[in-house]
Tab-separated table of C-alpha atoms and ligand atoms in Angstrom:
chain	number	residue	atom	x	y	z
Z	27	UNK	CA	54.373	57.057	118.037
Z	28	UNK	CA	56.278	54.059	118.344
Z	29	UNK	CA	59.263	53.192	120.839
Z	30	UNK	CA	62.952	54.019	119.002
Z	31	UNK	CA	65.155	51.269	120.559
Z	32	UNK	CA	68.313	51.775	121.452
Z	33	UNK	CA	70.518	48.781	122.644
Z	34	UNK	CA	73.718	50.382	124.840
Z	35	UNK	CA	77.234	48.180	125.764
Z	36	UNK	CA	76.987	47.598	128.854
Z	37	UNK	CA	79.959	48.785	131.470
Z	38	UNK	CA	81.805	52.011	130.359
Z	39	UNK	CA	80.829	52.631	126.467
Z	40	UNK	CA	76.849	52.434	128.461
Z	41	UNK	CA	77.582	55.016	130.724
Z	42	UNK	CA	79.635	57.344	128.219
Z	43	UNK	CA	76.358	57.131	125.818
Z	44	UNK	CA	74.466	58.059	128.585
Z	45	UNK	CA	76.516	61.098	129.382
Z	46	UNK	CA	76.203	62.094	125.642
Z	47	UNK	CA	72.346	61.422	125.148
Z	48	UNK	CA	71.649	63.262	128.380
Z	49	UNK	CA	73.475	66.860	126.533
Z	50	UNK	CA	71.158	66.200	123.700
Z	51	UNK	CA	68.517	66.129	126.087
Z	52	UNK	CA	67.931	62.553	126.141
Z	53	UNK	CA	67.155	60.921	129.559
Z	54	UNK	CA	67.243	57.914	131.258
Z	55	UNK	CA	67.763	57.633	135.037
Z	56	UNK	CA	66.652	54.393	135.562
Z	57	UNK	CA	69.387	53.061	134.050
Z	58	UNK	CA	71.818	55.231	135.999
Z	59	UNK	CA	70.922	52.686	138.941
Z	60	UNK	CA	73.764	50.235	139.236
Z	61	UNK	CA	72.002	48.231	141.546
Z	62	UNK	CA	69.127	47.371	139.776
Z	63	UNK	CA	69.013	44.193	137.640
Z	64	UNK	CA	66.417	45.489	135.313
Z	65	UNK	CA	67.568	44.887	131.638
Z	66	UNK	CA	64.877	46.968	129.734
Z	67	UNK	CA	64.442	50.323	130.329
Z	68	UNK	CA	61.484	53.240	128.900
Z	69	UNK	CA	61.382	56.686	128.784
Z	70	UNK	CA	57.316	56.885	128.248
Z	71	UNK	CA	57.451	60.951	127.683
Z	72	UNK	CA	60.251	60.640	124.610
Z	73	UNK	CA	59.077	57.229	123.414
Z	74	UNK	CA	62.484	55.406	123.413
Z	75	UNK	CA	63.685	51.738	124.799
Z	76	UNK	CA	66.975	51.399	126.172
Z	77	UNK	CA	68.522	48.009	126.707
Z	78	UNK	CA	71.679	46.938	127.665
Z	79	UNK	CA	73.661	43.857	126.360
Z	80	UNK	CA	77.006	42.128	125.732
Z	81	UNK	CA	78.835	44.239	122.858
Z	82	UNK	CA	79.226	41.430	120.246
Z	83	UNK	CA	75.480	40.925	120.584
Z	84	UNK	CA	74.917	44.834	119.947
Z	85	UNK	CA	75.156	44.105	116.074
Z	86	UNK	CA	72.839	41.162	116.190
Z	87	UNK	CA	70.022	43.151	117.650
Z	88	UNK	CA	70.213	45.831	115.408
Z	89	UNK	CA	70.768	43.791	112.368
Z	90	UNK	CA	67.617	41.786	112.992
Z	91	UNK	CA	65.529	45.044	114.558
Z	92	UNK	CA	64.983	44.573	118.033
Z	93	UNK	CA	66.850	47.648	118.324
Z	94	UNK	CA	66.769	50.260	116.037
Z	95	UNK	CA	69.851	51.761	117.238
Z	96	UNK	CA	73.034	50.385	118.777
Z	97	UNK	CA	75.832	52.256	120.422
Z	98	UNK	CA	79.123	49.674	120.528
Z	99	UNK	CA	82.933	50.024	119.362
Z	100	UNK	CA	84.098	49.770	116.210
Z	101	UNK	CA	86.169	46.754	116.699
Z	102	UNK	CA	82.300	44.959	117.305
Z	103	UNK	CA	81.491	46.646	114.455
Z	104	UNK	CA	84.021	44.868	112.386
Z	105	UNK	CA	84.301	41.734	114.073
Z	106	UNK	CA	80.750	40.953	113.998
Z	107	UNK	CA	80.161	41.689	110.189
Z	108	UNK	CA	76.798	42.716	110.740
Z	109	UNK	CA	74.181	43.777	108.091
Z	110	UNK	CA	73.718	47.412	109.434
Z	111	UNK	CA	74.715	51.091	108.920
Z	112	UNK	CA	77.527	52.918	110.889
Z	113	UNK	CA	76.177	56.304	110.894
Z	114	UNK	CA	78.635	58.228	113.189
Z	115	UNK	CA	81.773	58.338	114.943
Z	116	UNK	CA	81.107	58.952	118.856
Z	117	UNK	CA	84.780	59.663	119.694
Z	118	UNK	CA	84.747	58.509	122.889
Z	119	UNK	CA	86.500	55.010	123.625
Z	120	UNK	CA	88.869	55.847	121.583
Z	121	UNK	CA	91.623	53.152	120.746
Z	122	UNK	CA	93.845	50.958	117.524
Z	123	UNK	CA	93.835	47.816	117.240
Z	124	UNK	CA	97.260	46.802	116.928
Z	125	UNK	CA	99.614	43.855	116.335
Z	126	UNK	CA	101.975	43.540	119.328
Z	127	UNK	CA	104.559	41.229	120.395
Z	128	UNK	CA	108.107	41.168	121.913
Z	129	UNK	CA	110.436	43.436	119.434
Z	130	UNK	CA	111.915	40.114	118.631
Z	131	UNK	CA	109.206	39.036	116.716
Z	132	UNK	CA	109.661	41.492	114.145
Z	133	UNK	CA	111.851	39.632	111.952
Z	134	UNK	CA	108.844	37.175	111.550
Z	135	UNK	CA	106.382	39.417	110.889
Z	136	UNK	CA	109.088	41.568	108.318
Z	137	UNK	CA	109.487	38.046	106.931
Z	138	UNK	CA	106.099	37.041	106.700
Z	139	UNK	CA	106.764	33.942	108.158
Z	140	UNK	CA	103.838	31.406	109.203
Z	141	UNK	CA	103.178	32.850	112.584
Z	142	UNK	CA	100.562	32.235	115.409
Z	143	UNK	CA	98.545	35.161	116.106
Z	144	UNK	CA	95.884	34.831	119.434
Z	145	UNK	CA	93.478	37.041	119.093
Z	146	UNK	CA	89.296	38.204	120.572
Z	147	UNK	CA	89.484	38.925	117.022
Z	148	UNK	CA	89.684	36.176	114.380
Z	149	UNK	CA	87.943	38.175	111.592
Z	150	UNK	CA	89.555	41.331	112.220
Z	151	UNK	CA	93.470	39.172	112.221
Z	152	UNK	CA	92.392	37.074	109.166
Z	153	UNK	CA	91.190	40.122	107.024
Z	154	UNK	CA	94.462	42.364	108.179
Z	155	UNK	CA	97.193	39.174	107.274
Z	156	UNK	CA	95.199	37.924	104.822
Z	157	UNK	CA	93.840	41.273	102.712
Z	158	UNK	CA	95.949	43.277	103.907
Z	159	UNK	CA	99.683	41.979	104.475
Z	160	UNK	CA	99.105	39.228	102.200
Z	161	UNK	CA	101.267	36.702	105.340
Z	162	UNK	CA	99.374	33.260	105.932
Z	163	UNK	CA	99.352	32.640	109.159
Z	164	UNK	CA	97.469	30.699	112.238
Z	165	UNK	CA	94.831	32.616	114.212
Z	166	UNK	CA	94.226	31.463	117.634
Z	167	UNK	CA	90.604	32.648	119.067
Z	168	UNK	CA	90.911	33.492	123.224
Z	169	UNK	CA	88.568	35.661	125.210
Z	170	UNK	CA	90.741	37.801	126.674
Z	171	UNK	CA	93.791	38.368	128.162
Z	172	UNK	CA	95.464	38.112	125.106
Z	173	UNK	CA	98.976	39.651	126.503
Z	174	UNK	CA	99.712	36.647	127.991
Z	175	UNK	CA	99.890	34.256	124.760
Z	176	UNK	CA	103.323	35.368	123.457
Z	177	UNK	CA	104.552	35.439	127.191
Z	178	UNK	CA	103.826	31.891	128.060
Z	179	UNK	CA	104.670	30.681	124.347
Z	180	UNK	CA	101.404	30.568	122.622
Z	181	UNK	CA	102.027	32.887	119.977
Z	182	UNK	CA	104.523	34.952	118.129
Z	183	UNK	CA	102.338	38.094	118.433
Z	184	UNK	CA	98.968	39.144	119.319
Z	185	UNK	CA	96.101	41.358	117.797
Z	186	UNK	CA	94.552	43.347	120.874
Z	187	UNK	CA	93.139	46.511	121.469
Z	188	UNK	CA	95.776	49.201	122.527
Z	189	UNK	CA	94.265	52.291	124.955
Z	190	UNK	CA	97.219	53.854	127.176
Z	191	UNK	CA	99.693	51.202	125.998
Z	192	UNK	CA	99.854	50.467	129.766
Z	193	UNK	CA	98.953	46.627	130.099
Z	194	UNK	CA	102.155	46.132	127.198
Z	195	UNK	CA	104.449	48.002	129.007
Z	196	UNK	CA	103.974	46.453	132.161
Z	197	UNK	CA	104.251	42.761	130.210
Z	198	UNK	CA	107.273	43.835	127.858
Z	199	UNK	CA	105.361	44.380	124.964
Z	200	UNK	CA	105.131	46.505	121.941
Z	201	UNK	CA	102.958	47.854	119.386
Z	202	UNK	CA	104.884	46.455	116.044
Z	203	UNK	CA	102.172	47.518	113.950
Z	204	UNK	CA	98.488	49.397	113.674
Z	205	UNK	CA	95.887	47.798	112.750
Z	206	UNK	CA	93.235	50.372	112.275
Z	207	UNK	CA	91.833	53.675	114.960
Z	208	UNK	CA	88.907	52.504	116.856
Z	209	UNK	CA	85.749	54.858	118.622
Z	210	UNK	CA	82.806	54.040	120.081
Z	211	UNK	CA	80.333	53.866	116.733
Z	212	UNK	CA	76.352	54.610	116.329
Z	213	UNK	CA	74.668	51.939	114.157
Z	214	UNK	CA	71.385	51.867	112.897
Z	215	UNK	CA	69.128	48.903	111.097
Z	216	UNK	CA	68.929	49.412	107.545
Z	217	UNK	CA	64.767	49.095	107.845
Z	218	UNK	CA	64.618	51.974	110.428
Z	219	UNK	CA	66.853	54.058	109.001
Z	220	UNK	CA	64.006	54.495	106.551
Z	221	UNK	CA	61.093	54.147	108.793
Z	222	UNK	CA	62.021	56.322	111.701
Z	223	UNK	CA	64.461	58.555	109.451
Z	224	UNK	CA	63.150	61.799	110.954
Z	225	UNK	CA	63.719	60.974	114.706
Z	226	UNK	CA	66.865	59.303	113.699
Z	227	UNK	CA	68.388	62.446	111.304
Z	228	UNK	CA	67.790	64.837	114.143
Z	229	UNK	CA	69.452	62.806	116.530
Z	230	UNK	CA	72.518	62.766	114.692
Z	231	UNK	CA	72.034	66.487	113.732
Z	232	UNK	CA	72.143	67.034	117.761
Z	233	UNK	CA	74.548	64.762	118.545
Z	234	UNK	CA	76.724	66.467	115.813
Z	235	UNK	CA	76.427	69.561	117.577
Z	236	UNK	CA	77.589	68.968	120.833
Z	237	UNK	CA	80.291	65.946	119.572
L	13	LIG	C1	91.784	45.622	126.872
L	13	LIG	C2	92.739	45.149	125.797
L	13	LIG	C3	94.071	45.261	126.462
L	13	LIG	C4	93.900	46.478	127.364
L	13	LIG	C5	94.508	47.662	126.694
L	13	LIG	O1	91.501	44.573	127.689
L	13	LIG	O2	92.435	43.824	125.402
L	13	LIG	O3	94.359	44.134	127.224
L	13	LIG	O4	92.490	46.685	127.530
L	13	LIG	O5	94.458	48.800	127.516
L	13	LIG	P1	95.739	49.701	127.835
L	13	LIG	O6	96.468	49.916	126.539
L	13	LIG	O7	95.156	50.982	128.377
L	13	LIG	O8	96.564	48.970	128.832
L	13	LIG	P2	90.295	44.573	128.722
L	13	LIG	O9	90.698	45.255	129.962
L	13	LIG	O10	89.069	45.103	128.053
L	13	LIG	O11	90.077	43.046	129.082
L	13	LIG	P3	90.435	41.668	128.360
L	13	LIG	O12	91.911	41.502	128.477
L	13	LIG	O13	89.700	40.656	129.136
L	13	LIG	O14	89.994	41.770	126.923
């Protein structure tokens, strides 16, 4: 039997996928050790891989098929644009992505005037303006952060992810509109999804059962 590859997010979505795989009797203590600098690990008995990597690589090692599975959020997901199937919703990590901004920037947005938006999330900003509000406006790409832009005068409003609202409050911001709910996400390459469809089906089936 060959290995099924799974390729985790590393920091909290890793350990929350762990948690999960370990009720549907998937184990891998190894990677439990945060100590250890080992980036690969194997569970010989089950025959399965587990990696860890930087979420917006998680799509690009599925999509090619170095991992046959990848566990990362949906804002990755939809960032990223990846060739690949989302087969499940892991509810955990649960989030929106929201515009937010000062409530005086309302107006501008109600007006759909030409903006600047900074953003970890250029596709996900141009689609929602673009498709979706139909409001030109300019996209600034930072890496994170992004509270402070409209603070220090960088931009009229933001697109961030929005947990506990916390990090807004505490910088007198708002949520002036959602974007779309996000969750941690299971995707699968489109060639294993037919090749390993068995081991994959009852994975889901299990992970259905105790989600
Ligand atoms: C995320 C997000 C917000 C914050 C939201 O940032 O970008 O800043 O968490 O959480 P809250 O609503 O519970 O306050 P993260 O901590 O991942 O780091 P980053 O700013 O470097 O992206």
């Amino acid at each position: 039997m060959r290995y099924l590859t799974f390729a985790l997010t590393k920091g909290a979505l890793a350990e929350e996928t762990l948690n999960i795989l370990e009720k549907v009797g998937i184990t891998c203590e190894e990677m439990r050790d945060k100590e250890s600098r080992k980036l690969v690990f194997v569970n010989e008995e089950q025959k399965l891989k587990f990696f860890l990597a930087k979420g917006p690589d998680v799509p690009t090692y599925v999509e090619y098929g170095a991992a046959d599975i990848g566990i990362v959020g949906r804002d990755t997901i939809l960032e990223e644009g990846k060739k690949l199937y989302e087969v499940m919703d892991l509810k955990f990590s649960a989030s929106r992505m929201c515009v937010c901004g000062p409530a005086s920037a309302k107006a501008a947005l109600a007006n759909k005037q030409l903006i600047r938006v900074a953003t970890k999330y250029p596709n996900i900003t141009k689609d929602y303006f673009y498709n979706k509000r139909h409001q030109t406006v300019e996209i600034i790409k930072l890496n994170g952060s992004i509270e402070l832009a409209p603070m220090v005068g960088l931009s009229e409003v933001i697109v961030d992810i929005v947990e506990t609202g916390s990090t807004l409050k505490e910088n007198g911001l708002e949520v002036l509109e959602e974007v779309c709910p996000l969750s941690a996400r299971m995707v699968v390459n489109q060639v294993s999804m037919k090749m390993e469809d068995a081991r994959i089906r009852a994975l889901i089936r299990d992970l259905k059962q105790i989600l």
